[in-house]
Amino acid sequence: MALGMFQTFVSVYCWRYLVPERMIVLKTPEEVELIGRASHVVAKAQGFILKEIRPGITTKKLDDLAEECIRDHGAIPAFKGYRGYKNTLCASINEQVVHGIPSSSELKEGDIIGLDLGAIVEGFYGDGAITVSVGQVTPEVEKLLLTTQKSLECGIQKAVVGNRLSDISHAVQSYVETAGFSVVRDFVGHGIGRQLHEEPQVPNYGRPGQGPRLKSGMVLAIEPMVNMGGAAVRVLDDGWTAITCDGSLSAHFEHTISIQSNGPAKILTILDNGS
Ligand code: MF3
Ligand code: CO
């Protein structure tokens, strides 16, 4: 009994005061609504710059267009100023995995490019990414893009009340590895809300049935990064750009989703017409 009380004291005390950074902040329906508005702007801006993807356009131009679009919708670019990042867009070309910095280099036929954007509406964040091809690419490259996108969908399908966090991770990993590609381990998805990165971390690999139980009101950014070759990545001297160690191509898709009390998770980084 005494030990039981002590344990209760320790767990309540630690939870509330000692390790608040480990807390998963549940969102009210009103807060989910605001994250939804921010995420909607992200989807709008993705669609806007997608129309401009062609050989010859620079990633700096795409960055300018994305910022303009986000601000036109009354939102604030979320990445600009985040830990010293200077741009609105992360533009990751070919072997770049994530966090590619926009520059004056031009896209060329056969490239693939990851477009990662975040927006803030009334203090709440939305975060999403897609990877697309520039003109024609080989069937194997098409397969990389489709596999990464589908692995995200597999993860989202597991984002239901009662499952555990790593059920998402395991679903992503299984799908990717069955297709013969590898998941990046050095970067993970995350909770999202009043901050861009909140608890919990959402790895794209792992055994099922581990970690916290998923609850209604959790909002997660799930973001598989998939390499055609090995899983190893490294960060360039610019402090941001992550590339594959073996130079193989890499794709990245990300959705901000909210876990519902009933049924499947709601995808927030999407337009009403589903794109
Ligand atoms: N989707 C990316 C992430 O969650 C975007 C962050 S870029 C940064 O890590 F510049 F804001 F860091
Ligand atoms: Co993210």
XYZ file of C-alpha atoms and ligand atoms in Angstrom:
288
model
C 0.000 0.000 0.000
C 2.679 2.421 1.030
C 4.726 1.438 -1.979
C 1.672 1.833 -4.187
C 1.110 5.374 -2.930
C 4.773 6.154 -3.469
C 4.599 4.891 -7.014
C 1.472 6.909 -7.681
C 3.206 9.974 -6.294
C 6.296 9.390 -8.409
C 4.425 8.780 -11.615
C 2.022 11.707 -11.214
C 4.792 13.981 -10.032
C 7.173 13.006 -12.845
C 4.513 13.180 -15.495
C 3.287 16.617 -14.588
C 6.450 18.364 -13.528
C 9.638 16.557 -14.283
C 9.226 15.383 -17.863
C 6.629 17.672 -19.426
C 8.566 17.559 -22.700
C 7.493 13.940 -23.022
C 3.818 14.771 -22.855
C 1.597 14.255 -25.834
C -0.671 17.298 -25.972
C -4.219 16.291 -26.921
C -6.081 18.874 -29.006
C -9.638 20.120 -28.596
C -11.910 20.049 -31.658
C -11.368 23.829 -31.995
C -7.607 23.346 -32.005
C -7.837 20.532 -34.560
C -9.890 22.942 -36.673
C -7.041 25.509 -36.613
C -4.404 22.867 -37.408
C -6.741 21.893 -40.239
C -6.777 25.446 -41.570
C -2.977 25.650 -41.465
C -2.742 22.252 -43.150
C -5.202 23.316 -45.818
C -2.957 26.266 -46.676
C -0.029 23.839 -46.956
C -2.011 21.743 -49.452
C -2.988 24.890 -51.399
C 0.638 26.044 -51.618
C 1.779 22.562 -52.693
C -0.795 22.601 -55.495
C 0.270 26.110 -56.495
C 3.968 25.319 -56.878
C 3.262 21.903 -58.400
C 1.893 23.696 -61.464
C 5.250 25.455 -61.863
C 7.438 22.345 -61.744
C 9.297 22.110 -65.040
C 12.888 21.894 -66.305
C 14.591 25.274 -65.918
C 12.712 26.614 -62.891
C 14.874 27.276 -59.831
C 14.034 26.038 -56.356
C 14.389 29.642 -55.112
C 11.553 30.635 -57.453
C 9.426 27.806 -56.038
C 10.275 29.024 -52.542
C 9.149 32.592 -53.399
C 5.891 31.316 -54.920
C 5.172 29.121 -51.898
C 5.704 32.003 -49.497
C 3.465 34.277 -51.557
C 0.721 31.656 -51.629
C 0.894 30.955 -47.889
C 0.769 34.674 -47.035
C -2.063 35.276 -49.539
C -4.082 32.781 -47.504
C -3.467 34.768 -44.324
C -0.998 32.249 -42.924
C 2.684 32.426 -41.946
C 5.406 30.186 -43.433
C 6.298 27.821 -40.599
C 9.863 26.869 -41.506
C 11.208 30.388 -42.114
C 13.186 31.275 -38.988
C 12.731 27.809 -37.460
C 16.104 26.981 -35.864
C 17.692 29.458 -38.263
C 16.220 27.968 -41.455
C 15.935 30.824 -43.946
C 13.245 29.638 -46.359
C 9.578 28.740 -46.683
C 10.163 25.574 -48.698
C 12.384 22.557 -48.218
C 13.246 21.448 -51.776
C 15.079 18.124 -51.812
C 16.301 16.974 -55.225
C 17.220 13.367 -56.164
C 19.604 11.961 -53.507
C 18.613 14.739 -51.113
C 16.345 13.168 -48.500
C 14.882 16.171 -46.656
C 15.667 19.799 -45.758
C 17.146 20.760 -49.145
C 17.718 24.530 -49.227
C 16.186 26.483 -52.135
C 18.844 27.879 -54.484
C 19.475 29.240 -57.967
C 20.049 25.739 -59.334
C 17.564 24.763 -62.022
C 15.415 21.636 -62.118
C 16.132 19.340 -65.032
C 14.219 16.661 -66.888
C 14.299 13.367 -64.969
C 14.864 14.899 -61.515
C 12.631 14.112 -58.565
C 11.932 16.835 -56.030
C 10.541 16.708 -52.506
C 8.427 19.758 -51.649
C 8.009 20.167 -47.891
C 5.972 23.093 -46.531
C 4.614 24.271 -43.190
C 2.131 27.014 -42.335
C 0.889 28.680 -39.158
C -2.699 29.856 -38.613
C -3.599 31.523 -35.307
C -0.600 29.916 -33.623
C -1.235 26.378 -34.913
C 0.967 24.491 -37.372
C 0.308 22.323 -40.413
C 3.107 20.350 -42.113
C 3.111 18.338 -45.325
C 5.344 17.059 -48.102
C 5.087 15.459 -51.523
C 7.696 14.218 -53.973
C 7.158 14.609 -57.707
C 9.053 13.962 -60.909
C 10.246 16.619 -63.331
C 9.127 15.345 -66.721
C 9.801 11.708 -67.547
C 11.414 9.286 -65.084
C 12.096 5.547 -65.269
C 9.526 2.986 -64.016
C 11.798 2.212 -61.035
C 11.735 5.872 -60.006
C 7.942 5.950 -60.418
C 7.826 2.923 -58.154
C 9.886 4.737 -55.504
C 7.459 7.672 -55.471
C 4.344 5.489 -55.416
C 5.754 3.182 -52.741
C 6.574 6.111 -50.463
C 3.126 7.640 -50.920
C 1.413 4.296 -50.331
C 3.530 3.596 -47.241
C 2.229 6.855 -45.783
C -1.335 5.705 -46.497
C -0.588 2.362 -44.791
C 0.671 4.225 -41.733
C -2.375 6.501 -41.663
C -4.674 3.461 -41.785
C -3.172 2.346 -38.467
C -3.702 5.761 -36.850
C -6.879 4.741 -35.043
C -7.933 4.810 -31.400
C -6.743 1.757 -29.495
C -3.740 1.014 -31.692
C -0.276 1.831 -30.439
C 2.077 4.346 -31.984
C 4.484 1.793 -33.433
C 1.639 0.130 -35.336
C 1.939 3.137 -37.660
C 5.729 2.768 -37.829
C 5.572 -0.943 -38.533
C 2.995 -0.555 -41.305
C 5.175 2.012 -43.098
C 8.319 -0.104 -42.803
C 6.667 -3.342 -43.951
C 5.203 -1.729 -47.041
C 8.484 -0.078 -48.021
C 10.673 -3.135 -47.450
C 8.306 -5.465 -49.288
C 8.797 -3.187 -52.297
C 12.585 -3.569 -51.956
C 13.415 -0.066 -50.694
C 14.668 1.173 -47.300
C 13.226 3.547 -44.724
C 15.344 6.320 -43.267
C 15.803 5.967 -39.510
C 17.618 9.174 -38.669
C 14.561 11.390 -39.183
C 11.073 10.764 -37.840
C 7.539 12.141 -37.901
C 6.154 14.034 -34.930
C 3.240 15.381 -32.988
C 2.166 18.834 -34.158
C 0.048 21.669 -32.764
C 1.182 24.880 -31.110
C 4.675 23.730 -32.030
C 5.984 22.299 -35.282
C 7.593 19.389 -33.473
C 5.806 17.953 -30.448
C 5.757 14.583 -28.754
C 5.508 11.829 -29.779
C 8.250 11.044 -32.260
C 6.814 8.899 -35.061
C 9.520 6.596 -36.467
C 8.970 4.909 -39.823
C 10.201 1.546 -38.575
C 9.737 -0.722 -35.592
C 7.952 -3.666 -34.069
C 4.164 -3.334 -33.821
C 2.351 -2.941 -30.496
C 4.876 -0.595 -28.859
C 4.664 2.930 -27.486
C 1.694 4.995 -26.343
C -1.868 4.083 -27.210
C -3.393 6.355 -29.815
C -6.137 8.634 -28.552
C -8.743 10.907 -30.029
C -7.317 14.448 -30.138
C -3.801 13.377 -31.073
C -2.507 15.177 -34.146
C 0.508 13.691 -35.910
C 2.733 14.520 -38.854
C 3.602 11.150 -40.385
C 6.458 11.410 -42.871
C 8.146 8.386 -44.428
C 11.497 9.031 -46.139
C 12.372 6.168 -48.467
C 15.687 5.430 -50.188
C 16.155 3.360 -53.310
C 19.437 2.030 -51.866
C 20.594 1.814 -48.260
C 18.944 3.557 -45.301
C 22.016 5.576 -44.279
C 21.882 9.352 -44.608
C 24.180 12.227 -43.689
C 23.810 15.976 -43.337
C 25.872 18.299 -45.532
C 28.072 21.081 -44.161
C 25.244 23.588 -44.708
C 23.791 22.032 -41.541
C 20.474 21.169 -43.202
C 20.553 19.158 -46.418
C 20.244 15.441 -45.683
C 21.452 13.145 -48.473
C 21.693 9.396 -48.924
C 25.182 8.080 -48.136
C 25.182 5.842 -51.225
C 23.903 8.564 -53.575
C 20.677 6.662 -54.302
C 17.425 8.526 -54.903
C 15.140 9.339 -51.975
C 11.449 10.261 -51.698
C 9.438 11.905 -48.902
C 5.706 12.225 -48.317
C 4.089 13.775 -45.251
C 0.571 14.393 -44.002
C -0.690 16.075 -40.871
C -3.504 13.860 -39.569
C -5.866 13.914 -36.603
C -6.983 10.804 -34.768
C -10.758 10.610 -34.494
C -12.842 9.067 -31.738
C -14.393 6.781 -34.344
C -13.174 5.500 -37.672
C -10.122 6.406 -39.719
C -7.807 9.356 -39.079
C -8.651 12.611 -40.813
C -6.020 13.788 -43.289
C -5.667 17.557 -42.818
C -3.025 18.411 -45.449
C -5.432 17.824 -48.276
C -7.843 19.886 -50.361
C -11.579 19.228 -50.438
C -11.215 17.612 -53.862
C -8.754 15.118 -52.359
C -5.538 16.460 -53.901
N 8.634 18.497 -42.369
C 9.951 18.864 -41.870
C 10.107 18.398 -40.453
O 9.140 18.127 -39.801
C 10.188 20.290 -42.033
C 11.081 20.985 -41.078
S 12.110 22.017 -41.950
C 12.621 23.171 -40.912
O 11.232 18.251 -39.976
F 13.337 23.987 -41.566
F 11.615 23.796 -40.397
F 13.284 22.601 -39.942
Co 7.305 17.290 -40.382
